[in-house]
């Protein structure tokens, strides 16, 4: 079997690439996905995110190694394992980051990634329900909508932010990011639109695009310094598939560096110790891992206007049925509609903190008749907002522990290893407390459940953070783009020292963008398609 392009990984990036490259009937494109098809109708129900993120269905279900700066805890890292990848199970929030994010990439010697260079790729991707303008696209494959659930707590959060001195922002993806407002989502008329639905569905009938699910990558084949194909395991059968032009890894920030290492591309000393033949010594593979670490400030709610009313077993089932049948009701949207980008210090040029507000509790579970609630969990109405540092200084790594390509990679985020990250997150918690203390919340605000009234001083907040902070599922950077000795790919995403091999996903980001990572990852794939198709021309 021989193709022009083999794309490994059908997530946010791989689906975009398959769509763009197969648009040319002269390109024979193979898209390989380790997970299964996205046929399950539950994948289209927005409120199912909370279930899918914590269920092995469509999920790699990874865990980190013990984190030394988080009291030795291991953190749960869900990653999508299905057509659409993590876009099939994520929270669907669509944010891009700031002009400064991408201009800083350009200043690292990567001029093709300036804001002016990437904005057309963002606009080309999206179909914004409110129409196109200088910042937004109106006719792209991916629907972007702005839900407007009539819950007074969303309005209270946005109003309280303004009462606390922060500006209102009508569009986080417009001219400026700073302020309190409402998020955009990758949804349309009450349904999730994953990357598979937006980009693969229109391309599935193209005769030059082949999609194979249940295909586990064993290694990339490299001959005389050039990638020539892949070895994959499909069912119990090992297959060798050849690529005439390129192999493209779009496996994500965890699996792309692991795939390179199992192919003999990485730190030669480590590979030899594991018994892996060295193809190319590239010491930066797996390094520079970055992620957003969040904290949640939670309150009991004095009025019955939260998700608690929905999360009783019979009501949840009815909401699910209503969403699947009529695309309406509480399960037809994901309740992170209100949020904010703000500064830990007014002297900063750009916001360094992001927040999502939810009219429910993070520990919410189905309320089943005659079943006692989980020990220590608050029973009743409540709300919370999370907060995380947008551009953390701490970096970790992805590594492998054996020569078995089917073994789970070793994930070491190294959260809070830089003391500045702890300070910024602490200030974020204090800022949320000030927001919740504003008059807009007077009628709703019950007792603070977390951190709790006994956690007051900076030292107490920091101890609480080390004991409770968690990931918001935004890993990037482990196959960093750059021109130095520790960079893995160049600015056109070609692996240094290995011909006909690219990495196209969130792992190539040199620095964390100031946003959720789904939209930037699709933009990266759009830019990669530009590079590939321009080279072909």
Coordinates of C-alpha atoms in Angstrom, one line a residue:
X1 CA 0.0 0.0 0.0
X2 CA 1.5 3.3 -1.0
X3 CA 0.2 6.9 -0.5
X4 CA 1.6 10.4 -1.1
X5 CA 0.9 11.4 2.5
X6 CA 0.4 9.4 5.6
X7 CA -1.1 11.3 8.5
X8 CA -0.9 9.6 11.9
X9 CA -3.6 10.8 14.3
X10 CA -7.1 12.0 13.4
X11 CA -7.4 14.7 16.1
X12 CA -7.8 18.4 15.8
X13 CA -4.8 18.8 13.5
X14 CA -5.0 15.5 11.6
X15 CA -8.6 16.1 10.5
X16 CA -7.8 19.5 9.2
X17 CA -4.8 18.2 7.3
X18 CA -6.7 15.3 5.8
X19 CA -9.4 17.7 4.6
X20 CA -6.9 20.2 3.0
X21 CA -4.5 17.8 1.4
X22 CA -7.1 15.5 -0.1
X23 CA -8.8 18.5 -1.7
X24 CA -6.2 18.0 -4.5
X25 CA -7.3 14.8 -6.3
X26 CA -3.7 14.2 -7.2
X27 CA -2.8 13.6 -3.6
X28 CA -3.4 10.1 -2.2
X29 CA -3.9 10.6 1.5
X30 CA -4.1 8.0 4.3
X31 CA -5.3 9.0 7.7
X32 CA -4.6 6.6 10.6
X33 CA -6.4 6.8 13.9
X34 CA -5.6 4.5 16.9
X35 CA -9.1 4.9 18.3
X36 CA -12.5 4.0 16.8
X37 CA -15.1 5.8 14.7
X38 CA -17.1 8.7 16.0
X39 CA -20.4 7.1 15.3
X40 CA -21.6 7.2 18.9
X41 CA -24.4 9.8 19.1
X42 CA -23.3 10.7 22.7
X43 CA -20.2 12.3 21.2
X44 CA -22.5 15.0 19.8
X45 CA -24.2 15.9 23.1
X46 CA -22.3 18.9 24.6
X47 CA -23.0 18.1 28.3
X48 CA -21.5 14.6 27.8
X49 CA -18.1 16.2 28.0
X50 CA -18.0 15.6 31.8
X51 CA -18.6 11.9 31.3
X52 CA -16.4 11.4 28.2
X53 CA -13.4 13.1 29.9
X54 CA -13.6 10.6 32.8
X55 CA -14.5 7.5 30.9
X56 CA -12.3 5.1 28.9
X57 CA -14.5 5.3 25.9
X58 CA -12.7 7.4 23.2
X59 CA -10.0 8.3 25.7
X60 CA -6.3 7.3 26.2
X61 CA -7.0 7.7 30.0
X62 CA -3.4 8.7 30.8
X63 CA -2.0 9.7 34.2
X64 CA 1.1 11.7 35.0
X65 CA 4.0 10.5 37.1
X66 CA 4.0 11.8 40.7
X67 CA 4.3 15.6 40.7
X68 CA 7.0 16.8 43.1
X69 CA 5.5 20.3 43.6
X70 CA 2.0 19.0 44.0
X71 CA 2.5 16.9 47.1
X72 CA 3.5 13.9 45.0
X73 CA 0.1 13.5 43.4
X74 CA -0.5 11.9 40.0
X75 CA -2.9 13.8 37.8
X76 CA -5.4 12.4 35.4
X77 CA -4.7 13.4 31.7
X78 CA -7.6 12.5 29.4
X79 CA -6.7 12.5 25.7
X80 CA -9.1 11.8 22.8
X81 CA -8.8 8.3 21.2
X82 CA -11.4 8.5 18.4
X83 CA -11.9 10.2 15.1
X84 CA -11.8 13.9 16.1
X85 CA -9.3 13.2 18.9
X86 CA -9.7 15.5 21.9
X87 CA -12.1 17.7 20.0
X88 CA -14.6 14.9 20.4
X89 CA -14.5 15.0 24.2
X90 CA -13.3 18.5 25.2
X91 CA -15.2 21.4 26.6
X92 CA -15.6 23.0 23.1
X93 CA -14.5 26.5 24.2
X94 CA -13.1 28.3 21.2
X95 CA -10.3 30.9 22.0
X96 CA -7.3 31.8 20.0
X97 CA -4.8 33.7 22.1
X98 CA -3.4 37.2 21.6
X99 CA -1.4 39.0 18.9
X100 CA 1.5 39.0 21.3
X101 CA 1.5 35.2 21.5
X102 CA 2.2 34.7 17.9
X103 CA 4.4 37.8 17.4
X104 CA 6.6 36.4 20.1
X105 CA 6.9 33.1 18.1
X106 CA 8.0 35.2 15.1
X107 CA 10.6 37.0 17.3
X108 CA 12.0 33.5 18.1
X109 CA 13.2 33.3 14.5
X110 CA 9.9 31.9 13.2
X111 CA 8.5 34.7 11.0
X112 CA 5.9 32.5 9.3
X113 CA 4.0 32.4 12.7
X114 CA 3.4 36.1 13.4
X115 CA -0.1 37.1 14.2
X116 CA -0.6 38.6 10.7
X117 CA 0.5 35.3 9.3
X118 CA -1.8 33.1 11.4
X119 CA -4.9 35.2 11.5
X120 CA -6.0 34.2 7.9
X121 CA -5.6 30.6 8.9
X122 CA -7.8 31.1 12.0
X123 CA -10.4 32.9 9.8
X124 CA -10.3 30.2 7.1
X125 CA -11.1 27.5 9.7
X126 CA -14.2 29.0 11.2
X127 CA -17.8 29.7 10.3
X128 CA -18.9 32.2 13.0
X129 CA -22.6 32.4 13.5
X130 CA -22.5 36.2 13.9
X131 CA -20.7 36.7 10.6
X132 CA -17.3 37.5 9.3
X133 CA -15.3 40.6 10.1
X134 CA -11.6 41.6 10.2
X135 CA -11.0 38.9 12.9
X136 CA -13.6 36.3 12.4
X137 CA -14.3 33.9 9.5
X138 CA -17.8 33.4 8.1
X139 CA -17.6 30.4 5.7
X140 CA -15.1 27.9 7.1
X141 CA -15.8 24.2 7.8
X142 CA -16.0 24.6 11.6
X143 CA -19.2 26.1 13.1
X144 CA -18.6 28.6 16.0
X145 CA -21.5 29.7 18.1
X146 CA -22.2 31.8 21.1
X147 CA -24.8 30.1 23.4
X148 CA -27.0 32.2 25.5
X149 CA -28.4 30.0 28.3
X150 CA -30.8 32.1 30.4
X151 CA -29.1 31.4 33.8
X152 CA -28.7 34.5 36.0
X153 CA -25.4 33.2 37.4
X154 CA -23.7 33.8 34.1
X155 CA -24.8 37.4 34.1
X156 CA -23.8 37.8 37.7
X157 CA -20.3 36.6 37.0
X158 CA -19.8 39.1 34.1
X159 CA -21.4 41.9 36.1
X160 CA -19.3 41.1 39.2
X161 CA -16.1 41.2 37.1
X162 CA -17.0 44.8 36.0
X163 CA -17.9 45.7 39.6
X164 CA -14.4 44.5 40.6
X165 CA -12.8 46.8 38.1
X166 CA -12.3 44.6 35.0
X167 CA -13.5 45.6 31.6
X168 CA -16.4 44.0 29.7
X169 CA -15.3 42.1 26.5
X170 CA -17.9 41.3 23.8
X171 CA -15.5 39.0 21.8
X172 CA -12.5 37.3 23.3
X173 CA -11.4 36.5 19.7
X174 CA -11.6 40.0 18.5
X175 CA -9.3 43.0 18.8
X176 CA -8.6 42.5 22.5
X177 CA -8.8 39.6 24.8
X178 CA -8.9 41.3 28.2
X179 CA -12.1 41.4 30.2
X180 CA -15.2 39.5 31.4
X181 CA -17.7 38.1 28.9
X182 CA -19.1 35.1 27.1
X183 CA -17.2 32.3 25.3
X184 CA -17.6 31.0 21.8
X185 CA -18.0 27.2 21.4
X186 CA -17.5 24.7 18.6
X187 CA -21.2 23.9 18.5
X188 CA -24.1 24.4 16.2
X189 CA -27.8 24.2 17.1
X190 CA -27.3 22.2 20.3
X191 CA -24.7 19.8 19.0
X192 CA -20.9 19.4 19.3
X193 CA -18.9 19.8 16.1
X194 CA -15.6 18.0 16.5
X195 CA -12.8 18.3 14.0
X196 CA -13.9 15.0 12.5
X197 CA -17.4 16.2 11.9
X198 CA -16.3 19.6 10.5
X199 CA -13.4 18.5 8.4
X200 CA -13.6 14.8 7.8
X201 CA -17.3 14.4 7.0
X202 CA -17.2 16.6 3.9
X203 CA -14.1 14.7 2.7
X204 CA -15.0 11.1 3.5
X205 CA -16.3 10.3 0.0
X206 CA -13.2 11.6 -1.8
X207 CA -11.7 8.6 -3.6
X208 CA -8.2 9.8 -2.8
X209 CA -8.7 9.8 1.0
X210 CA -8.5 6.6 3.0
X211 CA -9.4 6.6 6.7
X212 CA -8.3 3.7 8.9
X213 CA -9.3 3.4 12.6
X214 CA -7.9 1.0 15.2
X215 CA -4.4 1.5 13.7
X216 CA -1.7 1.7 16.3
X217 CA 1.6 3.2 15.1
X218 CA 4.6 1.1 15.9
X219 CA 7.3 3.2 14.3
X220 CA 8.1 5.6 11.4
X221 CA 10.3 4.0 8.8
X222 CA 13.4 6.0 8.1
X223 CA 15.7 5.0 5.2
X224 CA 18.8 6.9 4.3
X225 CA 17.7 9.9 6.4
X226 CA 14.2 10.1 5.0
X227 CA 10.8 8.9 6.3
X228 CA 9.5 6.4 3.8
X229 CA 6.4 5.0 5.6
X230 CA 5.1 3.6 8.8
X231 CA 4.7 0.2 10.6
X232 CA 1.3 -0.1 12.2
X233 CA -0.7 -2.7 14.1
X234 CA -4.3 -3.0 12.8
X235 CA -6.1 -5.6 14.9
X236 CA -3.5 -8.4 15.2
X237 CA -1.9 -7.7 11.9
X238 CA 1.3 -5.7 11.5
X239 CA 1.4 -3.8 8.3
X240 CA 4.0 -1.7 6.5
X241 CA 2.6 1.3 4.6
X242 CA 4.7 3.5 2.3
X243 CA 4.5 7.2 1.8
X244 CA 5.8 8.6 -1.5
X245 CA 6.1 12.2 -0.2
X246 CA 5.7 12.6 3.6
X247 CA 4.8 11.1 6.9
X248 CA 3.0 13.5 9.2
X249 CA 2.7 12.9 12.9
X250 CA -0.4 14.5 14.4
X251 CA -0.6 12.4 17.5
X252 CA -0.7 15.2 20.0
X253 CA 1.6 16.5 22.7
X254 CA 1.8 13.2 24.5
X255 CA 1.9 10.7 21.6
X256 CA 3.9 12.5 18.9
X257 CA 7.2 12.7 20.9
X258 CA 6.7 9.1 22.0
X259 CA 6.2 8.1 18.4
X260 CA 9.4 9.8 17.4
X261 CA 11.4 8.1 20.2
X262 CA 10.0 4.7 19.3
X263 CA 11.2 5.4 15.8
X264 CA 14.7 6.0 17.0
X265 CA 14.5 9.8 16.9
X266 CA 15.3 11.4 20.2
X267 CA 18.1 11.6 22.8
X268 CA 20.5 8.9 21.6
X269 CA 21.8 8.0 25.0
X270 CA 18.3 7.3 26.4
X271 CA 17.2 5.4 23.3
X272 CA 20.3 3.1 23.5
X273 CA 19.6 2.4 27.1
X274 CA 16.1 1.2 26.1
X275 CA 17.5 -1.0 23.3
X276 CA 16.0 1.2 20.5
X277 CA 18.2 1.6 17.4
X278 CA 19.1 5.3 17.0
X279 CA 17.9 6.8 13.7
X280 CA 18.7 10.4 14.6
X281 CA 20.0 12.0 17.7
X282 CA 17.6 14.8 18.6
X283 CA 17.8 15.7 22.2
X284 CA 14.8 18.0 22.4
X285 CA 12.2 15.4 21.7
X286 CA 9.8 15.3 24.6
X287 CA 11.2 18.3 26.3
X288 CA 9.5 21.7 26.8
X289 CA 6.2 20.2 27.9
X290 CA 3.8 22.9 29.1
X291 CA 0.2 22.8 30.5
X292 CA -2.3 25.0 32.2
X293 CA -2.8 24.2 35.9
X294 CA -6.0 25.4 37.5
X295 CA -7.6 26.1 40.8
X296 CA -11.3 26.3 41.6
X297 CA -13.0 28.7 43.9
X298 CA -16.4 27.2 44.9
X299 CA -19.5 28.6 46.7
X300 CA -22.7 27.2 47.9
X301 CA -25.6 28.9 46.1
X302 CA -28.6 30.3 47.9
X303 CA -31.0 30.0 45.0
X304 CA -32.0 26.8 43.1
X305 CA -30.6 28.0 39.7
X306 CA -27.7 25.6 39.3
X307 CA -27.0 22.3 37.5
X308 CA -27.9 20.5 40.8
X309 CA -31.5 20.5 39.7
X310 CA -30.6 18.7 36.5
X311 CA -28.2 16.2 37.9
X312 CA -30.7 13.9 39.5
X313 CA -30.7 10.6 37.7
X314 CA -34.2 10.8 36.1
X315 CA -33.8 14.4 35.1
X316 CA -30.4 13.9 33.6
X317 CA -31.7 11.0 31.5
X318 CA -34.6 13.2 30.3
X319 CA -32.2 16.1 29.5
X320 CA -30.0 13.7 27.5
X321 CA -32.9 12.3 25.6
X322 CA -34.1 15.8 24.9
X323 CA -30.7 16.9 23.6
X324 CA -30.3 13.8 21.4
X325 CA -33.8 14.1 19.9
X326 CA -34.6 17.9 19.8
X327 CA -31.1 19.4 20.3
X328 CA -32.5 21.6 23.1
X329 CA -32.4 21.7 26.9
X330 CA -29.7 21.8 29.5
X331 CA -27.6 19.0 27.9
X332 CA -27.5 20.8 24.5
X333 CA -24.9 23.2 25.7
X334 CA -21.8 23.1 27.9
X335 CA -22.1 25.3 31.0
X336 CA -18.8 27.2 30.8
X337 CA -20.4 30.1 28.9
X338 CA -19.1 33.0 31.1
X339 CA -15.4 33.6 31.6
X340 CA -12.6 36.1 31.8
X341 CA -9.1 37.0 30.8
X342 CA -7.5 39.3 33.4
X343 CA -4.2 40.4 35.0
X344 CA -2.6 39.3 38.2
X345 CA -0.9 42.7 38.3
X346 CA -2.4 45.9 36.7
X347 CA 1.1 46.8 35.4
X348 CA 1.2 43.9 33.0
X349 CA 0.7 44.6 29.3
X350 CA -1.5 41.5 28.7
X351 CA -3.7 39.3 30.8
X352 CA -1.9 36.4 32.4
X353 CA -4.9 34.6 33.9
X354 CA -8.0 32.9 32.4
X355 CA -11.2 31.8 34.1
X356 CA -14.3 29.8 33.2
X357 CA -17.4 30.0 35.3
X358 CA -19.8 27.1 35.8
X359 CA -23.3 27.3 37.6
X360 CA -22.6 24.0 39.5
X361 CA -20.0 22.3 41.5
X362 CA -16.9 20.5 40.3
X363 CA -17.7 17.5 42.4
X364 CA -21.3 17.3 41.1
X365 CA -22.6 13.8 40.5
X366 CA -25.8 12.1 39.6
X367 CA -28.3 12.3 42.5
X368 CA -29.8 8.8 42.6
X369 CA -32.7 8.0 44.8
X370 CA -31.8 6.2 48.0
X371 CA -28.0 6.5 47.3
X372 CA -26.0 8.5 49.7
X373 CA -23.7 11.1 48.3
X374 CA -19.9 10.8 48.2
X375 CA -18.2 11.3 51.5
X376 CA -17.2 14.9 52.0
X377 CA -19.0 16.2 49.0
X378 CA -21.3 19.2 49.3
X379 CA -24.9 18.2 48.6
X380 CA -26.9 21.1 47.2
X381 CA -26.7 24.0 44.9
X382 CA -23.4 25.7 44.2
X383 CA -21.2 27.4 41.6
X384 CA -17.5 27.8 40.9
X385 CA -15.0 29.5 38.7
X386 CA -11.6 28.1 37.8
X387 CA -8.5 30.1 37.2
X388 CA -5.1 29.3 35.6
X389 CA -2.0 31.1 34.5
X390 CA -2.0 31.6 30.8
X391 CA 1.8 31.4 30.1
X392 CA 3.4 29.2 32.8
X393 CA 7.2 29.2 33.1
X394 CA 7.4 25.6 34.4
X395 CA 8.2 23.0 31.8
X396 CA 8.2 19.2 32.0
X397 CA 8.7 16.3 29.6
X398 CA 7.3 13.3 27.8
X399 CA 9.5 10.2 27.9
X400 CA 9.2 6.5 27.3
X401 CA 10.0 3.8 29.8
X402 CA 10.6 0.8 27.4
X403 CA 11.0 -0.2 23.8
X404 CA 7.4 -1.3 23.6
X405 CA 5.6 1.2 21.3
X406 CA 2.2 0.2 22.8
X407 CA 3.2 1.1 26.4
X408 CA 1.9 4.4 27.8
X409 CA 4.3 7.3 27.7
X410 CA 5.7 8.7 30.9
X411 CA 4.2 12.2 31.6
X412 CA 6.1 14.6 33.8
X413 CA 4.6 18.1 33.6
X414 CA 6.7 19.5 36.5
X415 CA 3.9 21.9 37.5
X416 CA 4.9 24.8 39.8
X417 CA 8.6 24.1 39.5
X418 CA 9.0 27.8 38.8
X419 CA 8.0 29.8 41.9
X420 CA 6.5 32.6 39.8
X421 CA 3.8 30.2 38.6
X422 CA 2.7 29.5 42.2
X423 CA 2.6 33.3 42.9
X424 CA 0.5 34.1 39.8
X425 CA -2.0 31.2 40.5
X426 CA -2.3 32.4 44.1
X427 CA -3.1 35.9 43.0
X428 CA -5.7 34.4 40.6
X429 CA -7.4 32.7 43.5
X430 CA -7.5 36.0 45.4
X431 CA -8.9 37.8 42.4
X432 CA -11.7 35.4 42.0
X433 CA -12.6 35.8 45.7
X434 CA -12.8 39.6 45.1
X435 CA -15.1 39.0 42.1
X436 CA -17.4 36.7 44.1
X437 CA -17.5 39.3 46.9
X438 CA -19.2 41.9 44.6
X439 CA -22.8 43.0 44.9
X440 CA -23.9 41.0 41.7
X441 CA -23.5 37.8 43.8
X442 CA -25.2 39.0 47.0
X443 CA -28.4 37.1 46.3
X444 CA -26.6 33.9 45.3
X445 CA -23.5 33.7 47.5
X446 CA -23.5 31.0 50.1
X447 CA -20.6 29.8 52.2
X448 CA -17.2 29.4 50.4
X449 CA -16.6 25.7 49.9
X450 CA -13.1 25.9 48.4
X451 CA -10.5 27.0 49.3
X452 CA -12.8 27.6 52.4
X453 CA -12.9 30.3 55.1
X454 CA -9.9 28.8 56.9
X455 CA -7.6 29.4 54.0
X456 CA -6.6 33.0 54.2
X457 CA -2.9 33.8 54.2
X458 CA -0.7 33.5 51.1
X459 CA 1.0 30.5 52.6
X460 CA -2.3 28.8 53.3
X461 CA -3.5 29.4 49.8
X462 CA -0.2 28.0 48.4
X463 CA -0.5 24.8 50.5
X464 CA -4.1 24.4 49.3
X465 CA -3.0 24.9 45.7
X466 CA -0.3 22.2 46.0
X467 CA -2.9 19.8 47.5
X468 CA -5.7 20.5 45.0
X469 CA -4.6 22.1 41.8
X470 CA -5.4 20.2 38.6
X471 CA -4.9 20.2 34.9
X472 CA -7.3 21.9 32.5
X473 CA -6.1 19.5 29.7
X474 CA -4.0 21.8 27.5
X475 CA -0.6 20.1 27.0
X476 CA 1.7 21.6 24.3
X477 CA 5.3 22.1 23.4
X478 CA 6.9 18.6 23.5
X479 CA 8.2 18.7 19.9
X480 CA 9.1 22.4 20.0
X481 CA 9.5 24.4 16.8
X482 CA 12.7 26.4 16.5
X483 CA 16.2 26.8 15.1
X484 CA 18.4 25.8 18.1
X485 CA 19.9 22.5 19.1
X486 CA 16.9 21.6 21.3
X487 CA 14.2 22.3 18.7
X488 CA 12.5 19.3 17.1
X489 CA 11.0 20.9 14.0
X490 CA 11.7 23.9 11.9
X491 CA 9.2 26.7 11.2
X492 CA 7.6 24.6 8.4
X493 CA 7.2 21.8 11.0
X494 CA 9.8 19.5 9.3
X495 CA 11.7 17.3 11.8
X496 CA 15.3 18.5 12.0
X497 CA 17.7 16.0 10.4
X498 CA 15.0 13.7 9.0
X499 CA 13.6 14.3 5.5
X500 CA 9.9 13.9 4.5
X501 CA 8.8 13.9 8.2
X502 CA 6.7 16.5 9.9
X503 CA 5.0 17.0 13.2
X504 CA 1.7 18.9 13.0
X505 CA -0.1 19.3 16.3
X506 CA 0.0 21.2 19.6
X507 CA 3.4 19.7 20.4
X508 CA 5.2 22.0 18.1
X509 CA 4.2 25.2 20.0
X510 CA 7.4 26.9 21.3
X511 CA 5.4 28.7 24.0
X512 CA 1.9 28.2 25.4
X513 CA -0.7 30.5 23.8
X514 CA -2.9 32.6 26.0
X515 CA -6.0 30.5 25.4
X516 CA -7.6 27.1 25.3
X517 CA -5.6 25.0 22.8
X518 CA -8.1 23.5 20.3
X519 CA -8.4 26.6 18.0
X520 CA -4.6 27.2 17.9
X521 CA -4.0 23.5 17.0
X522 CA -6.4 23.7 14.1
X523 CA -4.7 26.8 13.0
X524 CA -1.3 25.0 13.1
X525 CA -2.7 22.4 10.7
X526 CA -4.0 25.1 8.4
X527 CA -0.5 26.6 8.3
X528 CA 1.1 23.2 7.7
X529 CA -1.3 22.6 4.8
X530 CA -0.1 26.0 3.4
X531 CA 3.5 25.0 3.6
X532 CA 2.9 21.5 2.1
X533 CA 0.8 22.7 -0.8
X534 CA 3.0 25.7 -1.6
X535 CA 6.0 23.3 -1.8
X536 CA 4.1 21.0 -4.0
X537 CA 3.2 23.8 -6.4

